[in-house]
Amino acid sequence: MAEKKTTTKEAAEKKPTTAKKACATKKTCASKKAAEKATAIDAVSAGWKAGEVYEALNASENALSVKEIAKAAKISEEETLIGMGWLFKEGKITETEGKYTLA
């Protein structure tokens, strides 16, 4: 039984060293953090993003770009595009010269 604890302890001691090596460059750490934040998109979460996009457009008196919608909805541009796809399919938004409004 003592051998298993030693093996586990050795493995535990190696993990921090490996993590330090993996974050030797900022690019590696940024990629790792982005991967940790990434979540799976399903129909429910896409629907919520569509609602957030819709509310941002509804609150605005002007047509907005994707970047402006993302800022107003406080979501990422990728999430904005997912929500916009949903709304386009439903015929809820229109596009004119790179700006989007409610239909």
PDB file of N, CA and C in Angstrom:
ATOM      1  N   MET A   1       0.807  -1.175   0.000  1.00  0.00           N
ATOM      2  CA  MET A   1       0.000   0.000   0.000  1.00  0.00           C
ATOM      3  C   MET A   1       0.865   1.259   0.000  1.00  0.00           C
ATOM      4  N   ALA A   2       1.968   1.215   0.660  1.00  0.00           N
ATOM      5  CA  ALA A   2       2.875   2.359   0.702  1.00  0.00           C
ATOM      6  C   ALA A   2       3.404   2.675  -0.689  1.00  0.00           C
ATOM      7  N   GLU A   3       3.575   1.658  -1.522  1.00  0.00           N
ATOM      8  CA  GLU A   3       4.063   1.892  -2.873  1.00  0.00           C
ATOM      9  C   GLU A   3       3.062   2.699  -3.689  1.00  0.00           C
ATOM     10  N   LYS A   4       1.783   2.434  -3.547  1.00  0.00           N
ATOM     11  CA  LYS A   4       0.776   3.180  -4.293  1.00  0.00           C
ATOM     12  C   LYS A   4       0.794   4.656  -3.915  1.00  0.00           C
ATOM     13  N   LYS A   5       0.949   4.950  -2.628  1.00  0.00           N
ATOM     14  CA  LYS A   5       1.006   6.341  -2.192  1.00  0.00           C
ATOM     15  C   LYS A   5       2.221   7.030  -2.771  1.00  0.00           C
ATOM     16  N   THR A   6       3.336   6.349  -2.825  1.00  0.00           N
ATOM     17  CA  THR A   6       4.545   6.908  -3.397  1.00  0.00           C
ATOM     18  C   THR A   6       4.335   7.210  -4.871  1.00  0.00           C
ATOM     19  N   THR A   7       3.724   6.279  -5.582  1.00  0.00           N
ATOM     20  CA  THR A   7       3.464   6.472  -7.006  1.00  0.00           C
ATOM     21  C   THR A   7       2.523   7.650  -7.214  1.00  0.00           C
ATOM     22  N   THR A   8       1.474   7.730  -6.407  1.00  0.00           N
ATOM     23  CA  THR A   8       0.523   8.828  -6.515  1.00  0.00           C
ATOM     24  C   THR A   8       1.195  10.151  -6.190  1.00  0.00           C
ATOM     25  N   LYS A   9       2.036  10.151  -5.175  1.00  0.00           N
ATOM     26  CA  LYS A   9       2.735  11.364  -4.797  1.00  0.00           C
ATOM     27  C   LYS A   9       3.681  11.812  -5.908  1.00  0.00           C
ATOM     28  N   GLU A  10       4.369  10.859  -6.518  1.00  0.00           N
ATOM     29  CA  GLU A  10       5.273  11.188  -7.616  1.00  0.00           C
ATOM     30  C   GLU A  10       4.494  11.769  -8.788  1.00  0.00           C
ATOM     31  N   ALA A  11       3.356  11.187  -9.091  1.00  0.00           N
ATOM     32  CA  ALA A  11       2.536  11.684 -10.190  1.00  0.00           C
ATOM     33  C   ALA A  11       2.037  13.088  -9.881  1.00  0.00           C
ATOM     34  N   ALA A  12       1.637  13.323  -8.643  1.00  0.00           N
ATOM     35  CA  ALA A  12       1.158  14.641  -8.230  1.00  0.00           C
ATOM     36  C   ALA A  12       2.265  15.675  -8.318  1.00  0.00           C
ATOM     37  N   GLU A  13       3.475  15.275  -7.966  1.00  0.00           N
ATOM     38  CA  GLU A  13       4.602  16.192  -8.023  1.00  0.00           C
ATOM     39  C   GLU A  13       4.955  16.535  -9.460  1.00  0.00           C
ATOM     40  N   LYS A  14       4.719  15.645 -10.393  1.00  0.00           N
ATOM     41  CA  LYS A  14       5.048  15.891 -11.792  1.00  0.00           C
ATOM     42  C   LYS A  14       4.054  16.831 -12.463  1.00  0.00           C
ATOM     43  N   LYS A  15       2.789  16.824 -12.057  1.00  0.00           N
ATOM     44  CA  LYS A  15       1.773  17.654 -12.709  1.00  0.00           C
ATOM     45  C   LYS A  15       2.102  19.143 -12.677  1.00  0.00           C
ATOM     46  N   PRO A  16       2.458  19.729 -11.525  1.00  0.00           N
ATOM     47  CA  PRO A  16       2.782  21.154 -11.541  1.00  0.00           C
ATOM     48  C   PRO A  16       3.951  21.483 -12.449  1.00  0.00           C
ATOM     49  N   THR A  17       4.938  20.614 -12.493  1.00  0.00           N
ATOM     50  CA  THR A  17       6.081  20.831 -13.366  1.00  0.00           C
ATOM     51  C   THR A  17       5.635  20.847 -14.812  1.00  0.00           C
ATOM     52  N   THR A  18       4.778  19.918 -15.188  1.00  0.00           N
ATOM     53  CA  THR A  18       4.265  19.858 -16.551  1.00  0.00           C
ATOM     54  C   THR A  18       3.454  21.103 -16.870  1.00  0.00           C
ATOM     55  N   ALA A  19       2.629  21.544 -15.941  1.00  0.00           N
ATOM     56  CA  ALA A  19       1.816  22.737 -16.153  1.00  0.00           C
ATOM     57  C   ALA A  19       2.695  23.966 -16.346  1.00  0.00           C
ATOM     58  N   LYS A  20       3.779  24.046 -15.573  1.00  0.00           N
ATOM     59  CA  LYS A  20       4.684  25.177 -15.718  1.00  0.00           C
ATOM     60  C   LYS A  20       5.332  25.166 -17.095  1.00  0.00           C
ATOM     61  N   LYS A  21       5.720  23.986 -17.554  1.00  0.00           N
ATOM     62  CA  LYS A  21       6.334  23.891 -18.873  1.00  0.00           C
ATOM     63  C   LYS A  21       5.326  24.238 -19.961  1.00  0.00           C
ATOM     64  N   ALA A  22       4.068  23.829 -19.792  1.00  0.00           N
ATOM     65  CA  ALA A  22       3.042  24.107 -20.791  1.00  0.00           C
ATOM     66  C   ALA A  22       2.775  25.599 -20.900  1.00  0.00           C
ATOM     67  N   CYS A  23       2.940  26.332 -19.820  1.00  0.00           N
ATOM     68  CA  CYS A  23       2.707  27.771 -19.815  1.00  0.00           C
ATOM     69  C   CYS A  23       4.005  28.552 -19.953  1.00  0.00           C
ATOM     70  N   ALA A  24       4.994  27.963 -20.566  1.00  0.00           N
ATOM     71  CA  ALA A  24       6.270  28.639 -20.743  1.00  0.00           C
ATOM     72  C   ALA A  24       6.114  29.855 -21.650  1.00  0.00           C
ATOM     73  N   THR A  25       5.176  29.797 -22.571  1.00  0.00           N
ATOM     74  CA  THR A  25       4.921  30.937 -23.437  1.00  0.00           C
ATOM     75  C   THR A  25       3.511  31.444 -23.195  1.00  0.00           C
ATOM     76  N   LYS A  26       3.288  32.717 -23.422  1.00  0.00           N
ATOM     77  CA  LYS A  26       1.959  33.305 -23.226  1.00  0.00           C
ATOM     78  C   LYS A  26       0.947  32.693 -24.184  1.00  0.00           C
ATOM     79  N   LYS A  27       1.374  32.396 -25.386  1.00  0.00           N
ATOM     80  CA  LYS A  27       0.465  31.835 -26.390  1.00  0.00           C
ATOM     81  C   LYS A  27      -0.094  30.496 -25.921  1.00  0.00           C
ATOM     82  N   THR A  28       0.751  29.651 -25.339  1.00  0.00           N
ATOM     83  CA  THR A  28       0.304  28.347 -24.845  1.00  0.00           C
ATOM     84  C   THR A  28      -0.705  28.517 -23.726  1.00  0.00           C
ATOM     85  N   CYS A  29      -0.435  29.421 -22.802  1.00  0.00           N
ATOM     86  CA  CYS A  29      -1.352  29.664 -21.681  1.00  0.00           C
ATOM     87  C   CYS A  29      -2.669  30.222 -22.178  1.00  0.00           C
ATOM     88  N   ALA A  30      -2.623  31.131 -23.142  1.00  0.00           N
ATOM     89  CA  ALA A  30      -3.848  31.713 -23.677  1.00  0.00           C
ATOM     90  C   ALA A  30      -4.692  30.642 -24.353  1.00  0.00           C
ATOM     91  N   SER A  31      -4.055  29.735 -25.088  1.00  0.00           N
ATOM     92  CA  SER A  31      -4.785  28.656 -25.744  1.00  0.00           C
ATOM     93  C   SER A  31      -5.439  27.747 -24.725  1.00  0.00           C
ATOM     94  N   LYS A  32      -4.719  27.454 -23.658  1.00  0.00           N
ATOM     95  CA  LYS A  32      -5.243  26.575 -22.617  1.00  0.00           C
ATOM     96  C   LYS A  32      -6.438  27.223 -21.924  1.00  0.00           C
ATOM     97  N   LYS A  33      -6.330  28.527 -21.608  1.00  0.00           N
ATOM     98  CA  LYS A  33      -7.430  29.230 -20.958  1.00  0.00           C
ATOM     99  C   LYS A  33      -8.642  29.309 -21.873  1.00  0.00           C
ATOM    100  N   ALA A  34      -8.425  29.537 -23.154  1.00  0.00           N
ATOM    101  CA  ALA A  34      -9.541  29.602 -24.101  1.00  0.00           C
ATOM    102  C   ALA A  34     -10.240  28.263 -24.202  1.00  0.00           C
ATOM    103  N   ALA A  35      -9.468  27.191 -24.190  1.00  0.00           N
ATOM    104  CA  ALA A  35     -10.053  25.849 -24.265  1.00  0.00           C
ATOM    105  C   ALA A  35     -10.870  25.542 -23.016  1.00  0.00           C
ATOM    106  N   GLU A  36     -10.418  26.028 -21.862  1.00  0.00           N
ATOM    107  CA  GLU A  36     -11.155  25.799 -20.625  1.00  0.00           C
ATOM    108  C   GLU A  36     -12.472  26.554 -20.621  1.00  0.00           C
ATOM    109  N   LYS A  37     -12.505  27.756 -21.232  1.00  0.00           N
ATOM    110  CA  LYS A  37     -13.713  28.572 -21.255  1.00  0.00           C
ATOM    111  C   LYS A  37     -14.709  28.081 -22.307  1.00  0.00           C
ATOM    112  N   ALA A  38     -14.238  27.395 -23.321  1.00  0.00           N
ATOM    113  CA  ALA A  38     -15.110  26.945 -24.398  1.00  0.00           C
ATOM    114  C   ALA A  38     -16.163  25.991 -23.860  1.00  0.00           C
ATOM    115  N   THR A  39     -17.376  26.186 -24.321  1.00  0.00           N
ATOM    116  CA  THR A  39     -18.462  25.316 -23.904  1.00  0.00           C
ATOM    117  C   THR A  39     -19.149  24.761 -25.132  1.00  0.00           C
ATOM    118  N   ALA A  40     -19.809  23.665 -24.960  1.00  0.00           N
ATOM    119  CA  ALA A  40     -20.534  23.061 -26.062  1.00  0.00           C
ATOM    120  C   ALA A  40     -21.786  23.890 -26.344  1.00  0.00           C
ATOM    121  N   ILE A  41     -22.104  24.041 -27.604  1.00  0.00           N
ATOM    122  CA  ILE A  41     -23.299  24.775 -27.997  1.00  0.00           C
ATOM    123  C   ILE A  41     -24.380  23.766 -28.340  1.00  0.00           C
ATOM    124  N   ASP A  42     -25.525  23.921 -27.709  1.00  0.00           N
ATOM    125  CA  ASP A  42     -26.664  23.080 -28.028  1.00  0.00           C
ATOM    126  C   ASP A  42     -27.836  23.995 -28.378  1.00  0.00           C
ATOM    127  N   ALA A  43     -28.979  23.419 -28.688  1.00  0.00           N
ATOM    128  CA  ALA A  43     -30.133  24.200 -29.109  1.00  0.00           C
ATOM    129  C   ALA A  43     -30.586  25.172 -28.022  1.00  0.00           C
ATOM    130  N   VAL A  44     -30.497  24.763 -26.789  1.00  0.00           N
ATOM    131  CA  VAL A  44     -30.942  25.625 -25.692  1.00  0.00           C
ATOM    132  C   VAL A  44     -30.033  26.848 -25.570  1.00  0.00           C
ATOM    133  N   SER A  45     -28.719  26.641 -25.567  1.00  0.00           N
ATOM    134  CA  SER A  45     -27.814  27.780 -25.422  1.00  0.00           C
ATOM    135  C   SER A  45     -27.862  28.678 -26.657  1.00  0.00           C
ATOM    136  N   ALA A  46     -28.052  28.107 -27.843  1.00  0.00           N
ATOM    137  CA  ALA A  46     -28.183  28.918 -29.056  1.00  0.00           C
ATOM    138  C   ALA A  46     -29.442  29.775 -28.969  1.00  0.00           C
ATOM    139  N   GLY A  47     -30.501  29.223 -28.425  1.00  0.00           N
ATOM    140  CA  GLY A  47     -31.737  29.976 -28.246  1.00  0.00           C
ATOM    141  C   GLY A  47     -31.571  31.138 -27.281  1.00  0.00           C
ATOM    142  N   TRP A  48     -30.812  30.915 -26.207  1.00  0.00           N
ATOM    143  CA  TRP A  48     -30.551  31.989 -25.249  1.00  0.00           C
ATOM    144  C   TRP A  48     -29.726  33.097 -25.894  1.00  0.00           C
ATOM    145  N   LYS A  49     -28.746  32.725 -26.695  1.00  0.00           N
ATOM    146  CA  LYS A  49     -27.924  33.725 -27.390  1.00  0.00           C
ATOM    147  C   LYS A  49     -28.783  34.508 -28.367  1.00  0.00           C
ATOM    148  N   ALA A  50     -29.712  33.838 -29.042  1.00  0.00           N
ATOM    149  CA  ALA A  50     -30.622  34.520 -29.962  1.00  0.00           C
ATOM    150  C   ALA A  50     -31.462  35.546 -29.199  1.00  0.00           C
ATOM    151  N   GLY A  51     -31.909  35.182 -28.016  1.00  0.00           N
ATOM    152  CA  GLY A  51     -32.683  36.108 -27.195  1.00  0.00           C
ATOM    153  C   GLY A  51     -31.870  37.323 -26.785  1.00  0.00           C
ATOM    154  N   GLU A  52     -30.614  37.107 -26.447  1.00  0.00           N
ATOM    155  CA  GLU A  52     -29.745  38.220 -26.054  1.00  0.00           C
ATOM    156  C   GLU A  52     -29.488  39.153 -27.243  1.00  0.00           C
ATOM    157  N   VAL A  53     -29.278  38.571 -28.427  1.00  0.00           N
ATOM    158  CA  VAL A  53     -29.076  39.370 -29.634  1.00  0.00           C
ATOM    159  C   VAL A  53     -30.349  40.158 -29.938  1.00  0.00           C
ATOM    160  N   TYR A  54     -31.488  39.506 -29.854  1.00  0.00           N
ATOM    161  CA  TYR A  54     -32.775  40.146 -30.128  1.00  0.00           C
ATOM    162  C   TYR A  54     -32.984  41.335 -29.187  1.00  0.00           C
ATOM    163  N   GLU A  55     -32.726  41.145 -27.911  1.00  0.00           N
ATOM    164  CA  GLU A  55     -32.901  42.221 -26.935  1.00  0.00           C
ATOM    165  C   GLU A  55     -31.964  43.393 -27.216  1.00  0.00           C
ATOM    166  N   ALA A  56     -30.729  43.108 -27.615  1.00  0.00           N
ATOM    167  CA  ALA A  56     -29.769  44.169 -27.936  1.00  0.00           C
ATOM    168  C   ALA A  56     -30.250  44.968 -29.138  1.00  0.00           C
ATOM    169  N   LEU A  57     -30.748  44.284 -30.165  1.00  0.00           N
ATOM    170  CA  LEU A  57     -31.261  44.975 -31.344  1.00  0.00           C
ATOM    171  C   LEU A  57     -32.540  45.736 -31.026  1.00  0.00           C
ATOM    172  N   ASN A  58     -33.375  45.173 -30.194  1.00  0.00           N
ATOM    173  CA  ASN A  58     -34.630  45.813 -29.815  1.00  0.00           C
ATOM    174  C   ASN A  58     -34.379  47.098 -29.026  1.00  0.00           C
ATOM    175  N   ALA A  59     -33.358  47.104 -28.190  1.00  0.00           N
ATOM    176  CA  ALA A  59     -33.024  48.267 -27.372  1.00  0.00           C
ATOM    177  C   ALA A  59     -32.363  49.375 -28.192  1.00  0.00           C
ATOM    178  N   SER A  60     -31.786  49.024 -29.328  1.00  0.00           N
ATOM    179  CA  SER A  60     -31.089  49.989 -30.162  1.00  0.00           C
ATOM    180  C   SER A  60     -32.055  50.627 -31.157  1.00  0.00           C
ATOM    181  N   GLU A  61     -31.891  51.926 -31.359  1.00  0.00           N
ATOM    182  CA  GLU A  61     -32.708  52.617 -32.350  1.00  0.00           C
ATOM    183  C   GLU A  61     -32.067  52.545 -33.731  1.00  0.00           C
ATOM    184  N   ASN A  62     -30.809  52.172 -33.805  1.00  0.00           N
ATOM    185  CA  ASN A  62     -30.070  52.127 -35.061  1.00  0.00           C
ATOM    186  C   ASN A  62     -29.691  50.696 -35.410  1.00  0.00           C
ATOM    187  N   ALA A  63     -29.338  50.493 -36.673  1.00  0.00           N
ATOM    188  CA  ALA A  63     -28.795  49.209 -37.097  1.00  0.00           C
ATOM    189  C   ALA A  63     -27.414  49.050 -36.468  1.00  0.00           C
ATOM    190  N   LEU A  64     -27.062  47.828 -36.113  1.00  0.00           N
ATOM    191  CA  LEU A  64     -25.792  47.556 -35.431  1.00  0.00           C
ATOM    192  C   LEU A  64     -24.957  46.550 -36.202  1.00  0.00           C
ATOM    193  N   SER A  65     -23.631  46.644 -36.059  1.00  0.00           N
ATOM    194  CA  SER A  65     -22.723  45.646 -36.616  1.00  0.00           C
ATOM    195  C   SER A  65     -22.642  44.483 -35.634  1.00  0.00           C
ATOM    196  N   VAL A  66     -22.011  43.404 -36.054  1.00  0.00           N
ATOM    197  CA  VAL A  66     -21.849  42.238 -35.185  1.00  0.00           C
ATOM    198  C   VAL A  66     -21.098  42.632 -33.919  1.00  0.00           C
ATOM    199  N   LYS A  67     -20.050  43.415 -34.081  1.00  0.00           N
ATOM    200  CA  LYS A  67     -19.252  43.842 -32.937  1.00  0.00           C
ATOM    201  C   LYS A  67     -20.084  44.683 -31.966  1.00  0.00           C
ATOM    202  N   GLU A  68     -20.905  45.575 -32.499  1.00  0.00           N
ATOM    203  CA  GLU A  68     -21.745  46.419 -31.656  1.00  0.00           C
ATOM    204  C   GLU A  68     -22.819  45.602 -30.934  1.00  0.00           C
ATOM    205  N   ILE A  69     -23.374  44.621 -31.628  1.00  0.00           N
ATOM    206  CA  ILE A  69     -24.376  43.750 -30.999  1.00  0.00           C
ATOM    207  C   ILE A  69     -23.741  42.976 -29.852  1.00  0.00           C
ATOM    208  N   ALA A  70     -22.554  42.416 -30.097  1.00  0.00           N
ATOM    209  CA  ALA A  70     -21.849  41.650 -29.064  1.00  0.00           C
ATOM    210  C   ALA A  70     -21.588  42.512 -27.835  1.00  0.00           C
ATOM    211  N   LYS A  71     -21.176  43.747 -28.055  1.00  0.00           N
ATOM    212  CA  LYS A  71     -20.895  44.650 -26.939  1.00  0.00           C
ATOM    213  C   LYS A  71     -22.181  44.976 -26.183  1.00  0.00           C
ATOM    214  N   ALA A  72     -23.252  45.269 -26.908  1.00  0.00           N
ATOM    215  CA  ALA A  72     -24.521  45.621 -26.269  1.00  0.00           C
ATOM    216  C   ALA A  72     -25.114  44.439 -25.502  1.00  0.00           C
ATOM    217  N   ALA A  73     -24.957  43.229 -26.052  1.00  0.00           N
ATOM    218  CA  ALA A  73     -25.511  42.028 -25.412  1.00  0.00           C
ATOM    219  C   ALA A  73     -24.574  41.456 -24.352  1.00  0.00           C
ATOM    220  N   LYS A  74     -23.344  41.954 -24.315  1.00  0.00           N
ATOM    221  CA  LYS A  74     -22.319  41.474 -23.380  1.00  0.00           C
ATOM    222  C   LYS A  74     -22.026  39.988 -23.565  1.00  0.00           C
ATOM    223  N   ILE A  75     -21.900  39.597 -24.844  1.00  0.00           N
ATOM    224  CA  ILE A  75     -21.521  38.236 -25.213  1.00  0.00           C
ATOM    225  C   ILE A  75     -20.419  38.319 -26.261  1.00  0.00           C
ATOM    226  N   SER A  76     -19.761  37.207 -26.544  1.00  0.00           N
ATOM    227  CA  SER A  76     -18.677  37.206 -27.529  1.00  0.00           C
ATOM    228  C   SER A  76     -19.245  37.336 -28.946  1.00  0.00           C
ATOM    229  N   GLU A  77     -18.379  37.696 -29.874  1.00  0.00           N
ATOM    230  CA  GLU A  77     -18.811  37.803 -31.271  1.00  0.00           C
ATOM    231  C   GLU A  77     -19.254  36.444 -31.807  1.00  0.00           C
ATOM    232  N   GLU A  78     -18.593  35.378 -31.371  1.00  0.00           N
ATOM    233  CA  GLU A  78     -18.974  34.040 -31.809  1.00  0.00           C
ATOM    234  C   GLU A  78     -20.385  33.692 -31.326  1.00  0.00           C
ATOM    235  N   GLU A  79     -20.671  34.013 -30.078  1.00  0.00           N
ATOM    236  CA  GLU A  79     -22.004  33.761 -29.535  1.00  0.00           C
ATOM    237  C   GLU A  79     -23.048  34.628 -30.238  1.00  0.00           C
ATOM    238  N   THR A  80     -22.641  35.847 -30.605  1.00  0.00           N
ATOM    239  CA  THR A  80     -23.526  36.747 -31.340  1.00  0.00           C
ATOM    240  C   THR A  80     -23.897  36.133 -32.678  1.00  0.00           C
ATOM    241  N   LEU A  81     -22.916  35.594 -33.372  1.00  0.00           N
ATOM    242  CA  LEU A  81     -23.177  34.983 -34.677  1.00  0.00           C
ATOM    243  C   LEU A  81     -24.091  33.760 -34.562  1.00  0.00           C
ATOM    244  N   ILE A  82     -23.932  32.994 -33.499  1.00  0.00           N
ATOM    245  CA  ILE A  82     -24.813  31.840 -33.276  1.00  0.00           C
ATOM    246  C   ILE A  82     -26.241  32.319 -33.086  1.00  0.00           C
ATOM    247  N   GLY A  83     -26.419  33.334 -32.251  1.00  0.00           N
ATOM    248  CA  GLY A  83     -27.750  33.884 -32.028  1.00  0.00           C
ATOM    249  C   GLY A  83     -28.335  34.499 -33.282  1.00  0.00           C
ATOM    250  N   MET A  84     -27.503  35.170 -34.057  1.00  0.00           N
ATOM    251  CA  MET A  84     -27.977  35.786 -35.297  1.00  0.00           C
ATOM    252  C   MET A  84     -28.419  34.730 -36.303  1.00  0.00           C
ATOM    253  N   GLY A  85     -27.711  33.622 -36.348  1.00  0.00           N
ATOM    254  CA  GLY A  85     -28.107  32.542 -37.249  1.00  0.00           C
ATOM    255  C   GLY A  85     -29.502  32.045 -36.929  1.00  0.00           C
ATOM    256  N   TRP A  86     -29.767  31.899 -35.646  1.00  0.00           N
ATOM    257  CA  TRP A  86     -31.092  31.468 -35.189  1.00  0.00           C
ATOM    258  C   TRP A  86     -32.149  32.481 -35.648  1.00  0.00           C
ATOM    259  N   LEU A  87     -31.855  33.772 -35.416  1.00  0.00           N
ATOM    260  CA  LEU A  87     -32.813  34.821 -35.767  1.00  0.00           C
ATOM    261  C   LEU A  87     -33.008  34.961 -37.275  1.00  0.00           C
ATOM    262  N   PHE A  88     -31.948  34.762 -38.054  1.00  0.00           N
ATOM    263  CA  PHE A  88     -32.088  34.780 -39.513  1.00  0.00           C
ATOM    264  C   PHE A  88     -33.015  33.659 -39.971  1.00  0.00           C
ATOM    265  N   LYS A  89     -32.823  32.489 -39.406  1.00  0.00           N
ATOM    266  CA  LYS A  89     -33.654  31.342 -39.775  1.00  0.00           C
ATOM    267  C   LYS A  89     -35.126  31.618 -39.480  1.00  0.00           C
ATOM    268  N   GLU A  90     -35.392  32.302 -38.386  1.00  0.00           N
ATOM    269  CA  GLU A  90     -36.758  32.630 -37.986  1.00  0.00           C
ATOM    270  C   GLU A  90     -37.304  33.850 -38.730  1.00  0.00           C
ATOM    271  N   GLY A  91     -36.455  34.532 -39.506  1.00  0.00           N
ATOM    272  CA  GLY A  91     -36.885  35.726 -40.233  1.00  0.00           C
ATOM    273  C   GLY A  91     -37.060  36.945 -39.340  1.00  0.00           C
ATOM    274  N   LYS A  92     -36.357  36.980 -38.221  1.00  0.00           N
ATOM    275  CA  LYS A  92     -36.509  38.060 -37.238  1.00  0.00           C
ATOM    276  C   LYS A  92     -35.577  39.242 -37.476  1.00  0.00           C
ATOM    277  N   ILE A  93     -34.473  39.048 -38.210  1.00  0.00           N
ATOM    278  CA  ILE A  93     -33.539  40.143 -38.457  1.00  0.00           C
ATOM    279  C   ILE A  93     -33.236  40.268 -39.947  1.00  0.00           C
ATOM    280  N   THR A  94     -32.811  41.467 -40.334  1.00  0.00           N
ATOM    281  CA  THR A  94     -32.401  41.722 -41.707  1.00  0.00           C
ATOM    282  C   THR A  94     -31.035  42.392 -41.692  1.00  0.00           C
ATOM    283  N   GLU A  95     -30.350  42.342 -42.829  1.00  0.00           N
ATOM    284  CA  GLU A  95     -29.008  42.905 -42.954  1.00  0.00           C
ATOM    285  C   GLU A  95     -28.988  43.911 -44.092  1.00  0.00           C
ATOM    286  N   THR A  96     -28.361  45.055 -43.829  1.00  0.00           N
ATOM    287  CA  THR A  96     -28.156  46.071 -44.854  1.00  0.00           C
ATOM    288  C   THR A  96     -26.783  46.669 -44.663  1.00  0.00           C
ATOM    289  N   GLU A  97     -25.916  46.473 -45.654  1.00  0.00           N
ATOM    290  CA  GLU A  97     -24.563  47.022 -45.650  1.00  0.00           C
ATOM    291  C   GLU A  97     -23.772  46.681 -44.378  1.00  0.00           C
ATOM    292  N   GLY A  98     -23.873  45.448 -43.935  1.00  0.00           N
ATOM    293  CA  GLY A  98     -23.102  44.995 -42.770  1.00  0.00           C
ATOM    294  C   GLY A  98     -23.685  45.400 -41.435  1.00  0.00           C
ATOM    295  N   LYS A  99     -24.870  45.967 -41.424  1.00  0.00           N
ATOM    296  CA  LYS A  99     -25.549  46.355 -40.183  1.00  0.00           C
ATOM    297  C   LYS A  99     -26.856  45.557 -40.099  1.00  0.00           C
ATOM    298  N   TYR A 100     -27.269  45.246 -38.885  1.00  0.00           N
ATOM    299  CA  TYR A 100     -28.414  44.378 -38.673  1.00  0.00           C
ATOM    300  C   TYR A 100     -29.496  45.067 -37.861  1.00  0.00           C
ATOM    301  N   THR A 101     -30.751  44.824 -38.243  1.00  0.00           N
ATOM    302  CA  THR A 101     -31.913  45.367 -37.534  1.00  0.00           C
ATOM    303  C   THR A 101     -32.958  44.277 -37.408  1.00  0.00           C
ATOM    304  N   LEU A 102     -33.941  44.535 -36.553  1.00  0.00           N
ATOM    305  CA  LEU A 102     -35.066  43.608 -36.447  1.00  0.00           C
ATOM    306  C   LEU A 102     -35.931  43.743 -37.698  1.00  0.00           C
ATOM    307  N   ALA A 103     -36.472  42.640 -38.128  1.00  0.00           N
ATOM    308  CA  ALA A 103     -37.310  42.649 -39.338  1.00  0.00           C
ATOM    309  C   ALA A 103     -38.683  43.216 -39.026  1.00  0.00           C
TER     310      ALA A 103
END
